[in-house]
Amino acid sequence: MATNNPYQSYQANAVQTASPGELTLMLYNGCLKFIKMARKAMEENNVEERHTNLLKAQKIIQELMVTLNMDYEVAKSMMTMYDYMYRRLVEANIKSDVAILDEVEGYVTEFRDTWKQVIQINRQRQYAQGGQA
């Protein structure tokens, strides 16, 4: 499907050419974006906008859950945290509670920052090995 919008073309290309690690990073960033948009909607008493953005954040958490490789022990811990964050987002939506959003945003930020470090370390290793991965 062709698009005349250069930004949309750029975004589509970025997703299509991203590594699995970069896609995960995009998911974390997207989740943070929707949490921030939901917070703004809460402050403006915009129930529909709050609900829409929290549903988007929840869907991203669900996507992170289904992509976990449960063969690794760390994935089990991550699943527990993702499940907790998902339930807290539902609660934040029901109660329109900014404090819950702050809590979840903190966890997602920690996951994102850690994931970013993992990507950087892997790139450094690949570079040190002359691009042989």
Short mmCIF file of N, CA and C in Angstrom, two decimals:
data_model
loop_
_atom_site.label_atom_id
_atom_site.label_comp_id
_atom_site.label_asym_id
_atom_site.label_seq_id
_atom_site.Cartn_x
_atom_site.Cartn_y
_atom_site.Cartn_z
N MET A 1 0.84 -1.17 0.00
CA MET A 1 0.00 0.00 0.00
C MET A 1 0.89 1.24 0.00
N ALA A 2 0.76 2.03 -1.03
CA ALA A 2 1.57 3.24 -1.17
C ALA A 2 0.98 4.37 -0.33
N THR A 3 1.87 5.20 0.17
CA THR A 3 1.42 6.34 0.96
C THR A 3 2.15 7.59 0.49
N ASN A 4 1.46 8.70 0.53
CA ASN A 4 2.07 9.96 0.12
C ASN A 4 2.68 10.71 1.29
N ASN A 5 2.47 10.21 2.50
CA ASN A 5 2.98 10.87 3.69
C ASN A 5 4.39 10.35 3.97
N PRO A 6 5.42 11.20 3.82
CA PRO A 6 6.80 10.75 4.03
C PRO A 6 7.05 10.22 5.44
N TYR A 7 6.42 10.83 6.44
CA TYR A 7 6.61 10.37 7.82
C TYR A 7 6.08 8.95 8.00
N GLN A 8 4.89 8.67 7.43
CA GLN A 8 4.33 7.32 7.53
C GLN A 8 5.20 6.31 6.79
N SER A 9 5.74 6.72 5.65
CA SER A 9 6.65 5.84 4.91
C SER A 9 7.89 5.53 5.73
N TYR A 10 8.44 6.56 6.37
CA TYR A 10 9.62 6.39 7.22
C TYR A 10 9.31 5.44 8.37
N GLN A 11 8.17 5.65 9.04
CA GLN A 11 7.80 4.79 10.17
C GLN A 11 7.63 3.34 9.72
N ALA A 12 6.94 3.14 8.62
CA ALA A 12 6.72 1.78 8.12
C ALA A 12 8.06 1.12 7.81
N ASN A 13 8.96 1.85 7.17
CA ASN A 13 10.28 1.32 6.83
C ASN A 13 11.08 1.00 8.09
N ALA A 14 11.00 1.86 9.10
CA ALA A 14 11.73 1.64 10.35
C ALA A 14 11.28 0.35 11.02
N VAL A 15 9.98 0.09 11.02
CA VAL A 15 9.46 -1.13 11.65
C VAL A 15 9.84 -2.35 10.82
N GLN A 16 9.73 -2.25 9.50
CA GLN A 16 10.01 -3.40 8.65
C GLN A 16 11.48 -3.80 8.64
N THR A 17 12.38 -2.86 8.90
CA THR A 17 13.81 -3.16 8.87
C THR A 17 14.43 -3.31 10.25
N ALA A 18 13.64 -3.18 11.30
CA ALA A 18 14.16 -3.25 12.67
C ALA A 18 14.46 -4.70 13.06
N SER A 19 15.47 -4.86 13.89
CA SER A 19 15.78 -6.17 14.45
C SER A 19 14.73 -6.49 15.53
N PRO A 20 14.63 -7.75 15.94
CA PRO A 20 13.68 -8.07 17.03
C PRO A 20 13.95 -7.23 18.29
N GLY A 21 15.21 -7.00 18.61
CA GLY A 21 15.53 -6.18 19.78
C GLY A 21 15.06 -4.75 19.62
N GLU A 22 15.22 -4.20 18.42
CA GLU A 22 14.77 -2.83 18.17
C GLU A 22 13.25 -2.75 18.19
N LEU A 23 12.57 -3.80 17.71
CA LEU A 23 11.10 -3.81 17.77
C LEU A 23 10.61 -3.81 19.21
N THR A 24 11.29 -4.55 20.08
CA THR A 24 10.93 -4.56 21.50
C THR A 24 11.11 -3.17 22.09
N LEU A 25 12.20 -2.51 21.74
CA LEU A 25 12.45 -1.15 22.20
C LEU A 25 11.34 -0.21 21.73
N MET A 26 10.89 -0.38 20.48
CA MET A 26 9.79 0.43 19.95
C MET A 26 8.51 0.18 20.75
N LEU A 27 8.28 -1.06 21.15
CA LEU A 27 7.09 -1.37 21.95
C LEU A 27 7.14 -0.65 23.30
N TYR A 28 8.29 -0.71 23.96
CA TYR A 28 8.42 0.00 25.25
C TYR A 28 8.17 1.49 25.07
N ASN A 29 8.78 2.07 24.04
CA ASN A 29 8.60 3.51 23.79
C ASN A 29 7.15 3.85 23.49
N GLY A 30 6.49 3.00 22.72
CA GLY A 30 5.08 3.21 22.41
C GLY A 30 4.22 3.14 23.65
N CYS A 31 4.51 2.18 24.52
CA CYS A 31 3.76 2.04 25.77
C CYS A 31 3.90 3.30 26.61
N LEU A 32 5.13 3.80 26.72
CA LEU A 32 5.36 5.03 27.48
C LEU A 32 4.61 6.21 26.87
N LYS A 33 4.60 6.28 25.55
CA LYS A 33 3.89 7.37 24.87
C LYS A 33 2.39 7.33 25.21
N PHE A 34 1.79 6.14 25.16
CA PHE A 34 0.36 6.03 25.43
C PHE A 34 0.03 6.27 26.90
N ILE A 35 0.93 5.89 27.80
CA ILE A 35 0.72 6.19 29.22
C ILE A 35 0.72 7.70 29.43
N LYS A 36 1.66 8.39 28.80
CA LYS A 36 1.73 9.86 28.93
C LYS A 36 0.48 10.52 28.35
N MET A 37 0.02 10.00 27.22
CA MET A 37 -1.19 10.57 26.61
C MET A 37 -2.41 10.30 27.50
N ALA A 38 -2.45 9.13 28.14
CA ALA A 38 -3.55 8.81 29.05
C ALA A 38 -3.51 9.74 30.26
N ARG A 39 -2.31 10.01 30.78
CA ARG A 39 -2.18 10.92 31.93
C ARG A 39 -2.73 12.29 31.57
N LYS A 40 -2.35 12.79 30.39
CA LYS A 40 -2.83 14.10 29.95
C LYS A 40 -4.36 14.09 29.86
N ALA A 41 -4.92 13.01 29.31
CA ALA A 41 -6.37 12.91 29.19
C ALA A 41 -7.03 12.87 30.57
N MET A 42 -6.40 12.20 31.53
CA MET A 42 -6.95 12.18 32.90
C MET A 42 -6.99 13.58 33.47
N GLU A 43 -5.89 14.32 33.28
CA GLU A 43 -5.82 15.68 33.81
C GLU A 43 -6.87 16.59 33.17
N GLU A 44 -7.24 16.28 31.93
CA GLU A 44 -8.24 17.08 31.21
C GLU A 44 -9.65 16.50 31.35
N ASN A 45 -9.80 15.46 32.17
CA ASN A 45 -11.09 14.77 32.34
C ASN A 45 -11.67 14.27 31.03
N ASN A 46 -10.82 13.83 30.13
CA ASN A 46 -11.26 13.29 28.86
C ASN A 46 -11.28 11.77 28.98
N VAL A 47 -12.43 11.24 29.35
CA VAL A 47 -12.59 9.81 29.65
C VAL A 47 -12.32 8.96 28.41
N GLU A 48 -12.85 9.36 27.28
CA GLU A 48 -12.68 8.56 26.06
C GLU A 48 -11.21 8.47 25.64
N GLU A 49 -10.52 9.59 25.69
CA GLU A 49 -9.10 9.62 25.31
C GLU A 49 -8.26 8.81 26.30
N ARG A 50 -8.57 8.94 27.58
CA ARG A 50 -7.87 8.15 28.61
C ARG A 50 -8.03 6.67 28.33
N HIS A 51 -9.27 6.26 28.11
CA HIS A 51 -9.58 4.85 27.86
C HIS A 51 -8.85 4.34 26.62
N THR A 52 -8.92 5.09 25.53
CA THR A 52 -8.29 4.68 24.28
C THR A 52 -6.78 4.48 24.45
N ASN A 53 -6.13 5.43 25.10
CA ASN A 53 -4.68 5.34 25.26
C ASN A 53 -4.26 4.25 26.24
N LEU A 54 -5.04 4.04 27.28
CA LEU A 54 -4.70 2.96 28.20
C LEU A 54 -4.93 1.60 27.55
N LEU A 55 -5.93 1.48 26.70
CA LEU A 55 -6.12 0.23 25.97
C LEU A 55 -4.92 -0.05 25.06
N LYS A 56 -4.41 1.00 24.42
CA LYS A 56 -3.23 0.84 23.56
C LYS A 56 -2.02 0.40 24.38
N ALA A 57 -1.82 0.99 25.54
CA ALA A 57 -0.71 0.60 26.41
C ALA A 57 -0.88 -0.86 26.86
N GLN A 58 -2.11 -1.24 27.20
CA GLN A 58 -2.39 -2.62 27.61
C GLN A 58 -2.09 -3.59 26.47
N LYS A 59 -2.46 -3.24 25.25
CA LYS A 59 -2.20 -4.12 24.11
C LYS A 59 -0.70 -4.30 23.89
N ILE A 60 0.07 -3.25 24.12
CA ILE A 60 1.52 -3.37 23.99
C ILE A 60 2.07 -4.31 25.06
N ILE A 61 1.60 -4.19 26.29
CA ILE A 61 2.04 -5.10 27.35
C ILE A 61 1.68 -6.54 26.98
N GLN A 62 0.49 -6.75 26.42
CA GLN A 62 0.09 -8.08 25.98
C GLN A 62 1.04 -8.60 24.90
N GLU A 63 1.42 -7.75 23.98
CA GLU A 63 2.34 -8.14 22.92
C GLU A 63 3.70 -8.53 23.51
N LEU A 64 4.17 -7.77 24.48
CA LEU A 64 5.43 -8.11 25.15
C LEU A 64 5.31 -9.47 25.85
N MET A 65 4.14 -9.75 26.40
CA MET A 65 3.93 -11.03 27.09
C MET A 65 3.99 -12.20 26.11
N VAL A 66 3.33 -12.08 24.97
CA VAL A 66 3.28 -13.22 24.04
C VAL A 66 4.61 -13.45 23.32
N THR A 67 5.47 -12.45 23.31
CA THR A 67 6.75 -12.61 22.61
C THR A 67 7.86 -13.13 23.54
N LEU A 68 7.56 -13.29 24.83
CA LEU A 68 8.57 -13.81 25.75
C LEU A 68 8.92 -15.26 25.40
N ASN A 69 10.20 -15.58 25.45
CA ASN A 69 10.66 -16.95 25.26
C ASN A 69 10.73 -17.60 26.64
N MET A 70 9.75 -18.41 26.95
CA MET A 70 9.62 -18.97 28.30
C MET A 70 10.64 -20.07 28.58
N ASP A 71 11.55 -20.35 27.65
CA ASP A 71 12.62 -21.32 27.89
C ASP A 71 13.65 -20.76 28.87
N TYR A 72 13.64 -19.45 29.07
CA TYR A 72 14.60 -18.80 29.96
C TYR A 72 13.94 -18.42 31.27
N GLU A 73 14.66 -18.61 32.35
CA GLU A 73 14.13 -18.33 33.68
C GLU A 73 13.74 -16.86 33.84
N VAL A 74 14.55 -15.95 33.26
CA VAL A 74 14.28 -14.52 33.38
C VAL A 74 12.92 -14.16 32.76
N ALA A 75 12.51 -14.92 31.75
CA ALA A 75 11.23 -14.65 31.09
C ALA A 75 10.06 -14.86 32.05
N LYS A 76 10.21 -15.82 32.96
CA LYS A 76 9.14 -16.07 33.93
C LYS A 76 8.97 -14.86 34.86
N SER A 77 10.08 -14.28 35.28
CA SER A 77 10.02 -13.08 36.11
C SER A 77 9.44 -11.91 35.34
N MET A 78 9.85 -11.78 34.09
CA MET A 78 9.32 -10.70 33.26
C MET A 78 7.82 -10.87 33.05
N MET A 79 7.37 -12.11 32.84
CA MET A 79 5.94 -12.37 32.65
C MET A 79 5.15 -11.92 33.87
N THR A 80 5.69 -12.19 35.05
CA THR A 80 5.03 -11.79 36.28
C THR A 80 4.90 -10.27 36.34
N MET A 81 5.98 -9.57 35.98
CA MET A 81 5.95 -8.10 36.00
C MET A 81 5.02 -7.54 34.92
N TYR A 82 5.05 -8.13 33.73
CA TYR A 82 4.16 -7.67 32.66
C TYR A 82 2.70 -7.86 33.08
N ASP A 83 2.40 -9.00 33.69
CA ASP A 83 1.03 -9.27 34.14
C ASP A 83 0.62 -8.23 35.18
N TYR A 84 1.52 -7.93 36.10
CA TYR A 84 1.24 -6.92 37.12
C TYR A 84 0.99 -5.55 36.49
N MET A 85 1.86 -5.16 35.55
CA MET A 85 1.70 -3.85 34.90
C MET A 85 0.38 -3.80 34.13
N TYR A 86 0.03 -4.89 33.46
CA TYR A 86 -1.22 -4.94 32.71
C TYR A 86 -2.41 -4.72 33.65
N ARG A 87 -2.41 -5.45 34.77
CA ARG A 87 -3.52 -5.33 35.73
C ARG A 87 -3.58 -3.93 36.33
N ARG A 88 -2.44 -3.32 36.57
CA ARG A 88 -2.40 -1.95 37.11
C ARG A 88 -2.93 -0.94 36.09
N LEU A 89 -2.63 -1.17 34.80
CA LEU A 89 -3.17 -0.27 33.76
C LEU A 89 -4.69 -0.36 33.71
N VAL A 90 -5.22 -1.58 33.84
CA VAL A 90 -6.67 -1.75 33.88
C VAL A 90 -7.24 -0.99 35.08
N GLU A 91 -6.58 -1.14 36.23
CA GLU A 91 -7.04 -0.46 37.45
C GLU A 91 -6.95 1.07 37.29
N ALA A 92 -5.87 1.54 36.69
CA ALA A 92 -5.72 2.99 36.46
C ALA A 92 -6.86 3.51 35.59
N ASN A 93 -7.26 2.71 34.62
CA ASN A 93 -8.34 3.11 33.72
C ASN A 93 -9.67 3.17 34.47
N ILE A 94 -9.92 2.16 35.28
CA ILE A 94 -11.18 2.10 36.02
C ILE A 94 -11.27 3.24 37.04
N LYS A 95 -10.17 3.48 37.75
CA LYS A 95 -10.18 4.46 38.84
C LYS A 95 -9.74 5.86 38.39
N SER A 96 -9.27 5.97 37.15
CA SER A 96 -8.72 7.23 36.65
C SER A 96 -7.65 7.75 37.63
N ASP A 97 -6.68 6.88 37.91
CA ASP A 97 -5.69 7.13 38.96
C ASP A 97 -4.31 7.41 38.35
N VAL A 98 -3.87 8.65 38.46
CA VAL A 98 -2.58 9.07 37.91
C VAL A 98 -1.42 8.40 38.66
N ALA A 99 -1.58 8.17 39.95
CA ALA A 99 -0.51 7.55 40.74
C ALA A 99 -0.18 6.15 40.22
N ILE A 100 -1.20 5.42 39.80
CA ILE A 100 -0.96 4.09 39.23
C ILE A 100 -0.20 4.22 37.92
N LEU A 101 -0.57 5.21 37.11
CA LEU A 101 0.16 5.43 35.86
C LEU A 101 1.63 5.74 36.13
N ASP A 102 1.89 6.54 37.15
CA ASP A 102 3.27 6.86 37.52
C ASP A 102 4.05 5.59 37.86
N GLU A 103 3.41 4.71 38.61
CA GLU A 103 4.04 3.46 39.00
C GLU A 103 4.38 2.62 37.77
N VAL A 104 3.40 2.41 36.90
CA VAL A 104 3.61 1.59 35.71
C VAL A 104 4.63 2.24 34.78
N GLU A 105 4.55 3.55 34.63
CA GLU A 105 5.51 4.26 33.78
C GLU A 105 6.94 4.02 34.28
N GLY A 106 7.12 4.01 35.59
CA GLY A 106 8.44 3.75 36.17
C GLY A 106 8.96 2.37 35.79
N TYR A 107 8.10 1.36 35.88
CA TYR A 107 8.50 0.00 35.52
C TYR A 107 8.83 -0.11 34.03
N VAL A 108 7.96 0.45 33.19
CA VAL A 108 8.19 0.37 31.73
C VAL A 108 9.48 1.10 31.38
N THR A 109 9.74 2.22 32.02
CA THR A 109 10.97 2.97 31.77
C THR A 109 12.19 2.14 32.15
N GLU A 110 12.12 1.44 33.29
CA GLU A 110 13.23 0.58 33.70
C GLU A 110 13.47 -0.54 32.69
N PHE A 111 12.39 -1.19 32.26
CA PHE A 111 12.52 -2.24 31.24
C PHE A 111 13.13 -1.68 29.96
N ARG A 112 12.62 -0.53 29.53
CA ARG A 112 13.10 0.09 28.29
C ARG A 112 14.59 0.43 28.40
N ASP A 113 14.98 1.05 29.49
CA ASP A 113 16.37 1.46 29.66
C ASP A 113 17.30 0.25 29.72
N THR A 114 16.87 -0.81 30.39
CA THR A 114 17.66 -2.03 30.45
C THR A 114 17.78 -2.65 29.06
N TRP A 115 16.66 -2.68 28.35
CA TRP A 115 16.66 -3.26 27.01
C TRP A 115 17.58 -2.47 26.08
N LYS A 116 17.58 -1.16 26.22
CA LYS A 116 18.45 -0.31 25.41
C LYS A 116 19.92 -0.66 25.67
N GLN A 117 20.25 -0.90 26.94
CA GLN A 117 21.63 -1.28 27.29
C GLN A 117 21.99 -2.63 26.67
N VAL A 118 21.05 -3.57 26.68
CA VAL A 118 21.30 -4.89 26.09
C VAL A 118 21.60 -4.74 24.59
N ILE A 119 20.83 -3.93 23.91
CA ILE A 119 21.05 -3.70 22.48
C ILE A 119 22.43 -3.10 22.25
N GLN A 120 22.80 -2.11 23.06
CA GLN A 120 24.10 -1.46 22.91
C GLN A 120 25.24 -2.44 23.16
N ILE A 121 25.13 -3.28 24.17
CA ILE A 121 26.16 -4.27 24.47
C ILE A 121 26.30 -5.26 23.31
N ASN A 122 25.16 -5.71 22.78
CA ASN A 122 25.21 -6.64 21.64
C ASN A 122 25.85 -6.00 20.42
N ARG A 123 25.56 -4.73 20.17
CA ARG A 123 26.18 -4.04 19.04
C ARG A 123 27.68 -3.91 19.23
N GLN A 124 28.09 -3.61 20.46
CA GLN A 124 29.53 -3.49 20.75
C GLN A 124 30.23 -4.83 20.54
N ARG A 125 29.59 -5.91 20.95
CA ARG A 125 30.17 -7.24 20.75
C ARG A 125 30.29 -7.57 19.27
N GLN A 126 29.23 -7.25 18.52
CA GLN A 126 29.28 -7.50 17.07
C GLN A 126 30.37 -6.71 16.41
N TYR A 127 30.50 -5.45 16.82
CA TYR A 127 31.54 -4.59 16.25
C TYR A 127 32.92 -5.13 16.60
N ALA A 128 33.10 -5.57 17.85
CA ALA A 128 34.39 -6.11 18.30
C ALA A 128 34.75 -7.39 17.55
N GLN A 129 33.74 -8.12 17.11
CA GLN A 129 33.96 -9.36 16.37
C GLN A 129 34.02 -9.12 14.87
N GLY A 130 34.08 -7.86 14.47
CA GLY A 130 34.15 -7.52 13.05
C GLY A 130 32.84 -7.74 12.32
N GLY A 131 31.74 -7.59 13.05
CA GLY A 131 30.43 -7.72 12.41
C GLY A 131 29.97 -9.16 12.31
N GLN A 132 30.76 -10.11 12.81
CA GLN A 132 30.37 -11.51 12.77
C GLN A 132 29.50 -11.84 13.97
N ALA A 133 28.23 -12.06 13.73
CA ALA A 133 27.31 -12.35 14.85
C ALA A 133 26.91 -13.79 14.84
#
